Short mmCIF file of C-alpha atoms in Angstrom, two decimals:
data_model
loop_
_atom_site.label_atom_id
_atom_site.label_comp_id
_atom_site.label_asym_id
_atom_site.label_seq_id
_atom_site.Cartn_x
_atom_site.Cartn_y
_atom_site.Cartn_z
CA MET A 1 137.51 -55.45 161.95
CA LYS A 2 140.00 -58.16 162.98
CA ARG A 3 142.88 -56.09 161.69
CA PHE A 4 141.70 -53.03 163.69
CA THR A 5 141.42 -55.20 166.83
CA CYS A 6 145.02 -56.55 166.39
CA LEU A 7 146.29 -52.98 165.86
CA LEU A 8 144.49 -51.68 168.92
CA PHE A 9 145.90 -54.53 171.01
CA LEU A 10 149.41 -53.87 169.75
CA MET A 11 149.15 -50.25 170.57
CA LEU A 12 147.97 -51.10 174.06
CA VAL A 13 150.87 -53.41 174.66
CA ILE A 14 153.30 -50.78 173.39
CA CYS A 15 151.87 -48.24 175.73
CA ILE A 16 152.02 -50.46 178.76
CA ALA A 17 155.59 -51.55 178.04
CA SER A 18 156.84 -48.01 177.48
CA SER A 19 155.16 -46.74 180.61
CA ALA A 20 156.84 -49.33 182.81
CA GLN A 21 160.38 -48.07 181.90
CA ILE A 22 162.47 -46.14 184.41
CA THR A 23 161.89 -42.42 183.91
CA ASN A 24 164.55 -40.49 182.16
CA LYS A 25 162.69 -37.14 182.49
CA ILE A 26 163.50 -35.38 185.73
CA LEU A 27 162.76 -31.67 186.54
CA GLY A 28 161.76 -31.16 182.93
CA LEU A 29 165.19 -32.41 181.76
CA THR A 30 165.89 -35.52 179.75
CA LEU A 31 168.87 -37.67 180.52
CA GLY A 32 171.11 -38.10 177.48
CA VAL A 33 169.44 -35.16 175.69
CA SER A 34 169.38 -31.97 177.77
CA THR A 35 172.28 -29.54 177.51
CA ARG A 36 173.99 -27.27 180.20
CA THR A 37 171.82 -24.32 178.97
CA GLN A 38 168.61 -26.31 179.72
CA VAL A 39 169.98 -27.49 183.00
CA LEU A 40 170.88 -23.94 184.06
CA GLN A 41 167.34 -22.84 183.24
CA ALA A 42 165.93 -25.77 185.30
CA ILE A 43 168.18 -24.73 188.22
CA SER A 44 166.76 -21.23 187.96
CA ASP A 45 163.15 -22.38 187.67
CA ASN A 46 163.56 -24.57 190.75
CA LYS A 47 165.30 -21.78 192.76
CA LEU A 48 168.41 -23.88 193.42
CA HIS A 49 171.72 -22.26 194.52
CA ILE A 50 174.79 -23.18 192.36
CA ARG A 51 177.59 -24.21 194.86
CA GLU A 52 180.10 -25.47 192.23
CA ARG A 53 180.21 -25.28 188.46
CA GLY A 54 182.75 -27.29 186.50
CA THR A 55 183.06 -28.60 182.97
CA ASP A 56 181.34 -31.87 183.76
CA ILE A 57 179.30 -31.05 186.95
CA ILE A 58 177.01 -28.44 188.32
CA ALA A 59 176.35 -28.87 192.05
CA CYS A 60 173.50 -27.06 193.83
CA THR A 61 172.21 -26.64 197.34
CA SER A 62 168.72 -26.01 198.71
CA ASN A 63 167.27 -25.68 202.17
CA SER A 64 163.88 -27.12 201.14
CA PHE A 65 164.04 -28.78 197.72
CA GLU A 66 161.43 -31.52 197.24
CA PHE A 67 161.64 -34.27 194.64
CA GLY A 68 159.61 -37.51 194.59
CA GLY A 69 157.88 -36.38 197.81
CA TYR A 70 161.13 -36.13 199.67
CA SER A 71 163.41 -33.35 200.89
CA TRP A 72 166.99 -33.00 199.54
CA SER A 73 169.89 -30.75 200.58
CA PHE A 74 172.09 -31.16 197.41
CA ILE A 75 171.45 -31.76 193.67
CA THR A 76 174.17 -32.45 191.18
CA PHE A 77 174.00 -32.46 187.39
CA ASN A 78 176.69 -34.39 185.53
CA PHE A 79 177.59 -33.99 181.95
CA TYR A 80 179.40 -35.92 179.27
CA LYS A 81 180.12 -34.40 175.87
CA GLY A 82 177.80 -31.56 176.72
CA LYS A 83 174.81 -33.75 177.53
CA LEU A 84 173.22 -34.39 180.86
CA TYR A 85 173.93 -37.99 181.84
CA ALA A 86 173.23 -38.08 185.49
CA ILE A 87 171.19 -36.27 188.25
CA ALA A 88 171.75 -36.99 191.95
CA PHE A 89 169.64 -35.98 194.87
CA LEU A 90 171.43 -36.03 198.15
CA THR A 91 170.90 -35.33 201.80
CA ASP A 92 173.02 -35.51 204.93
CA ARG A 93 170.26 -34.62 207.37
CA TYR A 94 169.44 -37.33 209.75
CA PRO A 95 166.72 -38.65 210.17
CA THR A 96 165.71 -37.27 206.81
CA CYS A 97 168.17 -39.46 204.85
CA ARG A 98 166.94 -42.55 206.69
CA GLU A 99 163.28 -41.66 206.10
CA ASN A 100 164.00 -40.92 202.47
CA PHE A 101 165.72 -44.25 201.97
CA SER A 102 162.91 -46.29 203.70
CA GLY A 103 160.15 -44.60 201.78
CA LEU A 104 161.96 -44.61 198.40
CA THR A 105 162.93 -48.23 198.76
CA ILE A 106 159.20 -49.10 198.84
CA ALA A 107 158.21 -46.69 196.10
CA LEU A 108 160.96 -47.77 193.71
CA LYS A 109 160.25 -51.46 194.31
CA GLU A 110 156.50 -50.89 193.60
CA LYS A 111 157.33 -49.10 190.34
CA TYR A 112 160.42 -50.79 188.98
CA GLU A 113 160.66 -54.19 190.74
CA LYS A 114 161.24 -56.11 187.52
CA TYR A 115 164.39 -53.97 186.81
CA LEU A 116 166.09 -54.70 190.20
CA THR A 117 169.79 -55.43 189.54
CA ARG A 118 171.22 -54.88 193.02
CA ASN A 119 169.93 -54.79 196.63
CA ASP A 120 172.97 -54.88 199.00
CA SER A 121 173.08 -54.42 202.80
CA TYR A 122 176.38 -54.10 204.61
CA GLY A 123 177.16 -54.94 208.25
CA ASN A 124 177.69 -51.33 209.16
CA GLY A 125 174.00 -50.38 208.11
CA ASP A 126 174.95 -49.12 204.61
CA ARG A 127 172.51 -49.97 201.90
CA TRP A 128 172.50 -49.84 198.06
CA VAL A 129 169.58 -50.60 195.76
CA GLU A 130 169.72 -50.27 191.97
CA TYR A 131 167.28 -50.68 189.09
CA ASP A 132 168.32 -50.75 185.39
CA ASP A 133 166.04 -51.06 182.39
CA GLY A 134 168.88 -51.01 179.77
CA LYS A 135 168.41 -47.31 179.07
CA THR A 136 168.22 -45.69 182.51
CA THR A 137 169.69 -46.65 185.88
CA VAL A 138 168.29 -45.41 189.19
CA SER A 139 170.24 -46.06 192.35
CA LEU A 140 169.37 -45.45 196.01
CA SER A 141 172.00 -45.34 198.76
CA PHE A 142 172.17 -44.84 202.43
CA ASP A 143 175.51 -44.80 204.36
CA PHE A 144 177.34 -43.40 207.32
CA ARG A 145 180.73 -41.78 206.51
CA ASN A 146 182.88 -39.21 208.26
CA ASN A 147 180.42 -39.18 211.29
CA ARG A 148 177.50 -38.22 208.89
CA TYR A 149 174.56 -40.06 207.50
CA ASN A 150 174.18 -39.73 203.75
CA GLY A 151 171.28 -40.58 201.56
CA GLY A 152 171.16 -40.36 197.77
CA LEU A 153 168.95 -41.00 194.74
CA LEU A 154 170.86 -41.12 191.30
CA TYR A 155 169.32 -41.26 187.84
CA CYS A 156 171.78 -42.00 184.95
CA ASP A 157 171.54 -42.37 181.24
CA LYS A 158 173.15 -45.80 180.85
CA ARG A 159 174.67 -45.17 177.34
CA LEU A 160 176.39 -41.96 178.27
CA MET A 161 177.44 -43.38 181.71
CA ASP A 162 179.08 -46.39 179.94
CA MET A 163 180.76 -44.19 177.39
CA LYS A 164 182.15 -41.95 180.15
CA SER A 165 183.30 -44.94 182.16
CA LEU A 166 185.15 -46.39 179.01
CA LYS A 167 186.85 -43.01 178.41
CA ASP A 168 187.79 -42.65 182.10
CA LYS A 169 189.39 -46.20 182.03
CA SER A 170 191.17 -45.58 178.81
CA GLU A 171 193.06 -42.80 180.64
CA LEU A 172 194.59 -45.36 182.98
#
């Protein structure tokens, strides 16, 4: 009986620890695992419009795409060695981007506070918040550039992002 109780407790701890990690599954896709073919299917399933398609990126637009309870104008899917390593949700509609940033700041803090690695505010009103659990990074940004407000939510597979960064730097 004591062994069963210990095993049950260990399973509970593992479940709690794993559920607290930053999600790496977005739109039915898994960062670091999903392929271009799977991403193209998700784009079709979500009725997104492809604006640009390159070797390492697929950029989409939408008039009314919702993710995480917020409205987004653009979605980009980034690849490294054929695997999805990043998904970015972006908007340049004001006040939507300001509202998204405010609401998401609270939601991400409630969910991932122990993974906070960056929370920067700049004199011009720009903001950057980042959470990293060692496997997945989620970043939230708000800025004003080229007479436009911009807001973004970025999910990255840390391992592939680091590999891509090393490869990019090796080209210098």
